[in-house]
Amino acid sequence: MIAALHQYAKLKATLKALVKSATFPQPRTDASAKLEDLSADAMARLQTSTDLPGVGRLRTTARLLKRHIRDALGSRLTDAIDKAGLTGVVRFAPQLGDGGVVKALWLMEEGGDWGEVGNGLRLAGQCDYCQLPITIDARDLQKHDTKTAYLSLPRVAAQWMIVGRHFVFRHADSQQDGPSPCVFRGPTTNEIRAIRDEPEFAVTLNPPLSTDHVHPLSQHPFQQHMKRDDPPVRSIIECTAGGQGGWRAIGPEYAEMSVSAFILDMILHHYTGSGVHFEAMEIEVHRGVRGGYLDTLLTRSPHTPLEGCSAVVTTEDGGTAYQTHLLTAFDDPFIAGVEFRVPPDNRQAVAVVLATTEQPVGSPDDAFPVRHPQTTARARRSLGVIAPVFLDGQTP
């Protein structure tokens, strides 16, 4: 009996160490190895009829410590969500078993940065395509059977496979418009698909891209500035009839600078045609004015947003280059953006478009900057030296 109680005390100490390690992970110690040091003989003694009181105490303690471990893991998961910058954006279902919690912890702590996906979800929430925070459950965690399966994909694509089903495209009247922007892995081909899990909705990650408009010795900007975990995308998926006709995969081929940009572009493209009222102004500006400000802006990394902007999306479609900067924050009451459009036949002329859902003020005859003061203030902040040319009509 004494020997059994001694082993019971050792086991209790080990379980306490496990509780501590669940909250504060640290390297393997002698204490963490003691579970393996319990001899078969000692365990046999605990199972004999003469040691029933010891067994009872062990079971009671084990239940208590199991609850403490579960609580500690839950607290650690909450901290991990916060450190990932996803507080208020993502949460995990409370019904997850111990294995699910451990998997969720791995995703938050070891699964890479969640910034791009977090911003995509915030924009979806701003467009009323989802209610934040979304709740990730066991079904979502099963999208990747193993860590190897998760790591076999570019990080952002792997993460959107987990969270994509939690928001759906809607019209301004709140009617649902078909599928959500899910990312799928083809069951037999292992290809990546978007919107629908159908072969024609396959997209190509890190595709070969035309270099017709760049120097012969240079790479395409999407490849030159490629992020390994968020590579360029080529697709033929489009939202038809201004967002009213659903999604199809028969459109002309286009390229996005990254997976995250592809998702953001789908959200913005649908939203602009969903019945929400946008007002816009457009002016053509030569890319060489004001010391070549636009030329510098359009030749730097396509991942770089303008000052104060929350996101940038760069697209090439039919030879035309589009770069859209989101002027508003994800918690603003309206959405505004500035787009630079460079046609293939005259790459020195840049169409600058400012669009917003901000409620207008003043008279309908007033100029756009007067009617939309908050949007104008954000554009003036972000457009730098060409802001007076664009907003005030100054001579270039």
Coordinates of N, CA and C in Angstrom, one line a residue, residues 184-331:
F184 N -11.2 24.9 -52.2 CA -11.3 23.5 -52.2 C -10.1 22.8 -52.7
R185 N -9.8 21.6 -52.3 CA -8.8 20.8 -52.9 C -9.5 19.7 -53.7
G186 N -9.2 19.5 -55.0 CA -9.8 18.5 -55.8 C -9.6 17.1 -55.2
P187 N -10.7 16.3 -55.1 CA -10.5 15.0 -54.5 C -9.6 14.0 -55.1
T188 N -9.4 14.1 -56.4 CA -8.5 13.2 -57.1 C -7.3 13.9 -57.8
T189 N -7.5 15.1 -58.3 CA -6.5 15.8 -59.0 C -5.6 16.6 -58.1
N190 N -6.1 16.9 -56.8 CA -5.4 17.7 -55.9 C -5.3 19.2 -56.3
E191 N -6.1 19.5 -57.4 CA -6.1 20.9 -57.8 C -6.8 21.8 -56.8
I192 N -6.5 23.1 -56.9 CA -7.2 24.1 -56.0 C -8.4 24.7 -56.8
R193 N -9.5 24.7 -56.1 CA -10.7 25.3 -56.7 C -11.3 26.4 -55.8
A194 N -12.1 27.3 -56.4 CA -12.7 28.4 -55.6 C -14.1 28.5 -56.0
I195 N -14.9 29.0 -55.0 CA -16.3 29.2 -55.1 C -17.1 27.9 -55.1
R196 N -16.9 27.1 -56.1 CA -17.6 25.8 -56.2 C -16.5 24.7 -56.3
D197 N -16.9 23.5 -55.7 CA -16.0 22.4 -55.8 C -16.3 21.6 -57.1
E198 N -16.0 22.2 -58.2 CA -16.2 21.7 -59.5 C -15.0 21.9 -60.4
P199 N -14.7 21.0 -61.3 CA -13.4 21.1 -62.1 C -13.2 22.4 -62.8
E200 N -14.3 22.9 -63.3 CA -14.2 24.2 -64.1 C -13.9 25.4 -63.2
F201 N -14.0 25.2 -61.9 CA -13.7 26.3 -61.0 C -12.3 26.2 -60.4
A202 N -11.5 25.4 -61.1 CA -10.1 25.3 -60.7 C -9.3 26.6 -61.0
V203 N -8.4 26.9 -60.1 CA -7.5 28.1 -60.2 C -6.1 27.6 -60.3
T204 N -5.2 28.4 -60.8 CA -3.8 28.0 -60.9 C -3.0 28.9 -60.0
L205 N -2.2 28.3 -59.1 CA -1.4 29.1 -58.2 C 0.0 29.2 -58.8
N206 N 0.6 30.4 -58.7 CA 1.9 30.7 -59.2 C 2.0 30.3 -60.7
P207 N 1.1 30.9 -61.5 CA 1.1 30.5 -62.9 C 2.2 31.2 -63.7
P208 N 2.5 30.7 -64.9 CA 3.4 31.5 -65.8 C 2.6 32.8 -66.3
L209 N 3.3 33.9 -66.3 CA 2.6 35.2 -66.6 C 3.3 35.9 -67.7
S210 N 2.6 36.6 -68.5 CA 3.1 37.3 -69.7 C 4.0 38.4 -69.2
T211 N 5.1 38.6 -70.0 CA 6.1 39.7 -69.7 C 6.1 40.7 -70.9
D212 N 5.1 40.8 -71.6 CA 5.1 41.6 -72.8 C 5.3 43.1 -72.5
H213 N 4.8 43.5 -71.3 CA 4.9 44.9 -70.9 C 6.1 45.2 -70.0
V214 N 7.0 44.3 -69.7 CA 8.1 44.5 -68.8 C 9.4 44.3 -69.6
H215 N 10.5 44.8 -69.0 CA 11.8 44.7 -69.7 C 12.1 43.2 -69.9
P216 N 12.7 42.9 -71.1 CA 13.0 41.5 -71.4 C 13.8 40.7 -70.4
L217 N 14.6 41.4 -69.6 CA 15.4 40.8 -68.6 C 14.8 40.8 -67.2
S218 N 13.5 41.3 -67.1 CA 12.9 41.4 -65.9 C 11.8 40.3 -65.7
Q219 N 11.4 40.0 -64.5 CA 10.3 39.1 -64.2 C 9.0 39.9 -64.2
H220 N 7.9 39.2 -64.3 CA 6.6 39.8 -64.1 C 6.6 40.3 -62.7
P221 N 6.0 41.5 -62.4 CA 6.0 42.0 -61.0 C 5.4 41.1 -60.0
F222 N 4.3 40.3 -60.4 CA 3.7 39.4 -59.5 C 4.7 38.3 -59.0
Q223 N 5.6 37.9 -60.0 CA 6.6 36.9 -59.6 C 7.8 37.5 -59.0
Q224 N 8.2 38.6 -59.4 CA 9.3 39.3 -58.8 C 9.1 39.6 -57.3
H225 N 7.9 39.9 -56.9 CA 7.5 40.2 -55.5 C 6.6 39.1 -54.9
M226 N 6.7 37.9 -55.4 CA 5.8 36.9 -54.9 C 6.1 36.5 -53.5
K227 N 5.0 36.3 -52.7 CA 5.1 35.7 -51.4 C 4.9 34.2 -51.5
R228 N 5.8 33.5 -50.9 CA 5.7 32.0 -51.1 C 4.4 31.5 -50.5
D229 N 4.0 32.0 -49.3 CA 2.8 31.6 -48.7 C 1.5 32.2 -49.2
D230 N 1.6 33.1 -50.2 CA 0.5 33.8 -50.7 C 0.8 34.1 -52.2
P231 N 0.8 33.1 -53.0 CA 1.3 33.2 -54.4 C 0.3 33.8 -55.4
P232 N 0.7 34.3 -56.6 CA -0.3 34.8 -57.6 C -1.3 33.7 -58.0
V233 N -2.4 34.1 -58.5 CA -3.5 33.2 -58.9 C -3.9 33.6 -60.3
R234 N -4.2 32.6 -61.1 CA -4.8 32.8 -62.5 C -6.2 32.1 -62.4
S235 N -7.2 32.8 -63.0 CA -8.5 32.3 -62.9 C -9.4 32.7 -64.0
I236 N -10.5 32.1 -64.2 CA -11.5 32.5 -65.2 C -12.9 32.7 -64.5
I237 N -12.9 32.7 -63.2 CA -14.1 32.8 -62.4 C -14.5 34.2 -62.4
E238 N -15.8 34.5 -62.7 CA -16.3 35.8 -62.7 C -17.7 35.9 -62.1
C239 N -18.1 37.1 -61.6 CA -19.4 37.3 -61.1 C -20.2 38.1 -62.2
T240 N -21.2 37.5 -62.7 CA -21.9 38.0 -63.9 C -23.0 39.0 -63.5
A241 N -23.3 39.8 -64.6 CA -24.5 40.7 -64.5 C -24.4 41.6 -63.3
G242 N -23.2 42.1 -63.0 CA -23.0 43.1 -61.9 C -23.4 42.5 -60.6
G243 N -23.1 41.2 -60.4 CA -23.3 40.6 -59.1 C -24.7 40.0 -59.0
Q244 N -25.6 40.2 -60.0 CA -26.9 39.7 -60.0 C -27.1 38.3 -60.6
G245 N -26.1 37.9 -61.4 CA -26.3 36.7 -62.2 C -25.6 35.5 -61.7
G246 N -25.0 35.6 -60.5 CA -24.3 34.5 -60.0 C -22.8 34.3 -60.5
W247 N -22.2 33.2 -60.2 CA -20.8 33.0 -60.5 C -20.7 31.9 -61.6
R248 N -19.8 32.2 -62.5 CA -19.5 31.2 -63.6 C -18.0 31.2 -63.8
A249 N -17.6 30.1 -64.5 CA -16.2 29.9 -64.8 C -15.9 29.9 -66.3
I250 N -16.4 30.8 -67.0 CA -16.3 30.9 -68.5 C -15.8 32.2 -68.9
G251 N -15.4 33.0 -68.0 CA -14.9 34.4 -68.3 C -13.5 34.4 -68.9
P252 N -13.1 35.6 -69.3 CA -11.7 35.7 -69.8 C -10.7 35.5 -68.7
E253 N -9.5 35.0 -69.0 CA -8.5 34.7 -68.0 C -7.9 36.0 -67.5
Y254 N -7.7 36.0 -66.1 CA -7.1 37.1 -65.5 C -6.1 36.6 -64.4
A255 N -5.3 37.5 -63.9 CA -4.3 37.1 -62.9 C -4.4 38.1 -61.7
E256 N -4.3 37.5 -60.5 CA -4.3 38.3 -59.3 C -2.9 38.2 -58.6
M257 N -2.5 39.2 -57.9 CA -1.1 39.2 -57.4 C -0.9 38.1 -56.3
S258 N -2.0 37.7 -55.7 CA -1.9 36.7 -54.6 C -3.2 36.0 -54.3
V259 N -3.2 35.0 -53.5 CA -4.5 34.3 -53.1 C -5.3 35.3 -52.3
S260 N -4.7 36.0 -51.4 CA -5.5 36.9 -50.5 C -6.1 38.0 -51.4
A261 N -5.4 38.5 -52.4 CA -5.9 39.5 -53.3 C -7.1 39.0 -54.1
F262 N -7.0 37.7 -54.5 CA -8.1 37.0 -55.2 C -9.3 37.0 -54.4
I263 N -9.2 36.7 -53.1 CA -10.4 36.6 -52.3 C -11.0 38.1 -52.1
L264 N -10.1 39.0 -51.8 CA -10.6 40.4 -51.6 C -11.2 40.9 -52.8
D265 N -10.7 40.6 -54.0 CA -11.3 41.1 -55.2 C -12.6 40.5 -55.5
M266 N -12.8 39.2 -55.2 CA -14.1 38.6 -55.3 C -15.1 39.3 -54.4
I267 N -14.7 39.6 -53.2 CA -15.7 40.3 -52.3 C -16.0 41.7 -52.8
L268 N -15.0 42.5 -53.2 CA -15.3 43.8 -53.7 C -16.0 43.8 -55.0
H269 N -15.7 42.9 -55.9 CA -16.4 42.8 -57.2 C -17.8 42.5 -57.0
H270 N -18.1 41.6 -56.2 CA -19.5 41.2 -55.9 C -20.2 42.4 -55.2
Y271 N -19.6 43.0 -54.3 CA -20.2 44.1 -53.5 C -20.6 45.3 -54.3
T272 N -19.7 45.6 -55.3 CA -20.0 46.8 -56.1 C -21.2 46.6 -57.0
G273 N -21.5 45.3 -57.3 CA -22.6 45.0 -58.2 C -23.8 44.4 -57.4
S274 N -23.8 44.5 -56.1 CA -24.9 43.8 -55.3 C -26.1 44.7 -55.1
G275 N -26.1 45.9 -55.6 CA -27.2 46.8 -55.3 C -26.8 47.9 -54.4
V276 N -25.7 47.9 -53.8 CA -25.2 48.9 -52.9 C -24.9 50.1 -53.8
H277 N -25.3 51.3 -53.4 CA -25.0 52.5 -54.2 C -23.6 53.1 -54.0
F278 N -22.9 53.1 -55.1 CA -21.6 53.7 -55.1 C -21.6 55.0 -55.9
E279 N -20.9 56.0 -55.5 CA -20.6 57.2 -56.4 C -19.2 57.3 -56.6
A280 N -18.8 57.8 -57.8 CA -17.4 57.8 -58.2 C -17.0 59.0 -59.0
M281 N -15.8 59.3 -59.0 CA -15.2 60.3 -59.9 C -14.0 59.7 -60.6
E282 N -13.7 60.1 -61.8 CA -12.6 59.6 -62.6 C -11.8 60.7 -63.4
I283 N -10.5 60.6 -63.3 CA -9.7 61.6 -64.0 C -8.5 60.8 -64.6
E284 N -8.1 61.2 -65.8 CA -6.9 60.6 -66.4 C -5.6 61.4 -66.0
V285 N -4.6 60.8 -65.5 CA -3.4 61.5 -65.0 C -2.2 60.8 -65.7
H286 N -1.3 61.6 -66.3 CA -0.1 61.0 -66.8 C 0.8 60.5 -65.7
R287 N 1.4 59.3 -65.9 CA 2.2 58.7 -64.8 C 3.5 59.5 -64.5
G288 N 3.8 60.4 -65.4 CA 5.1 61.1 -65.1 C 4.9 62.5 -64.4
V289 N 3.7 62.9 -64.1 CA 3.5 64.2 -63.5 C 3.9 64.2 -62.0
R290 N 4.2 65.4 -61.5 CA 4.7 65.6 -60.1 C 5.9 64.7 -59.8
G291 N 6.9 64.7 -60.7 CA 8.1 64.0 -60.4 C 8.0 62.5 -60.6
G292 N 7.0 62.1 -61.4 CA 6.8 60.6 -61.7 C 6.2 59.9 -60.5
Y293 N 5.4 60.5 -59.7 CA 4.8 59.9 -58.5 C 4.1 58.6 -58.8
L294 N 3.2 58.7 -59.8 CA 2.4 57.5 -60.2 C 3.3 56.4 -60.8
D295 N 4.3 56.8 -61.5 CA 5.2 55.8 -62.1 C 5.9 55.0 -61.0
T296 N 6.4 55.7 -60.0 CA 7.0 55.1 -58.8 C 6.0 54.2 -58.1
L297 N 4.8 54.7 -57.9 CA 3.8 53.9 -57.2 C 3.5 52.6 -58.0
L298 N 3.4 52.7 -59.3 CA 2.9 51.5 -60.1 C 4.1 50.5 -60.4
T299 N 5.3 50.9 -60.1 CA 6.4 50.0 -60.4 C 7.0 49.4 -59.1
R300 N 6.5 49.8 -58.0 CA 7.0 49.2 -56.7 C 6.2 47.9 -56.5
S301 N 6.5 47.2 -55.4 CA 5.8 45.9 -55.1 C 4.3 46.1 -55.1
P302 N 3.6 45.2 -55.8 CA 2.1 45.4 -55.9 C 1.5 45.1 -54.6
H303 N 2.2 44.6 -53.6 CA 1.7 44.3 -52.3 C 1.7 45.5 -51.4
T304 N 2.2 46.6 -51.8 CA 2.4 47.8 -51.0 C 1.2 48.7 -51.1
P305 N 0.4 48.9 -50.0 CA -0.8 49.8 -50.1 C -0.3 51.3 -49.9
L306 N -1.2 52.2 -50.4 CA -0.9 53.6 -50.2 C -1.0 53.9 -48.7
E307 N -0.4 55.0 -48.3 CA -0.4 55.4 -46.9 C -1.8 55.5 -46.3
G308 N -2.0 54.8 -45.2 CA -3.3 54.8 -44.5 C -4.3 53.9 -45.1
C309 N -4.0 53.1 -46.1 CA -5.0 52.2 -46.7 C -4.9 50.8 -46.0
S310 N -6.0 50.2 -45.9 CA -6.1 48.9 -45.2 C -5.8 47.7 -46.0
A311 N -5.8 47.8 -47.4 CA -5.5 46.7 -48.2 C -5.3 47.2 -49.6
V312 N -4.6 46.3 -50.4 CA -4.4 46.6 -51.9 C -4.6 45.4 -52.7
V313 N -5.3 45.5 -53.8 CA -5.5 44.4 -54.8 C -5.0 44.8 -56.1
T314 N -4.1 44.0 -56.7 CA -3.5 44.3 -58.0 C -3.9 43.1 -58.9
T315 N -4.5 43.5 -60.1 CA -5.0 42.5 -61.0 C -4.6 42.9 -62.4
E316 N -4.4 41.8 -63.3 CA -4.2 42.0 -64.7 C -5.2 41.3 -65.5
D317 N -6.0 42.0 -66.3 CA -7.1 41.4 -67.0 C -7.1 41.9 -68.5
G318 N -6.8 41.0 -69.4 CA -6.8 41.4 -70.8 C -5.8 42.4 -71.2
G319 N -4.7 42.4 -70.5 CA -3.6 43.4 -70.7 C -3.7 44.7 -69.9
T320 N -4.9 44.9 -69.3 CA -5.1 46.1 -68.5 C -4.7 45.8 -67.1
A321 N -3.9 46.7 -66.5 CA -3.5 46.5 -65.1 C -4.4 47.4 -64.2
Y322 N -4.9 46.7 -63.1 CA -5.7 47.4 -62.1 C -5.0 47.3 -60.7
Q323 N -5.0 48.5 -60.0 CA -4.5 48.4 -58.7 C -5.5 49.2 -57.8
T324 N -6.1 48.5 -56.9 CA -7.2 49.1 -56.0 C -6.7 49.2 -54.6
H325 N -6.8 50.4 -54.0 CA -6.4 50.6 -52.6 C -7.6 50.9 -51.8
L326 N -7.8 50.2 -50.7 CA -9.0 50.4 -49.8 C -8.7 51.5 -48.9
L327 N -9.3 52.6 -49.0 CA -9.1 53.8 -48.2 C -9.6 53.7 -46.8
T328 N -10.7 53.0 -46.7 CA -11.3 52.9 -45.4 C -10.8 51.8 -44.5
A329 N -11.0 51.9 -43.2 CA -10.7 50.8 -42.3 C -11.9 49.8 -42.3
F330 N -11.6 48.7 -41.7 CA -12.6 47.6 -41.8 C -13.8 47.9 -40.8
D331 N -13.6 48.8 -39.9 CA -14.7 49.2 -39.0 C -15.4 50.5 -39.4

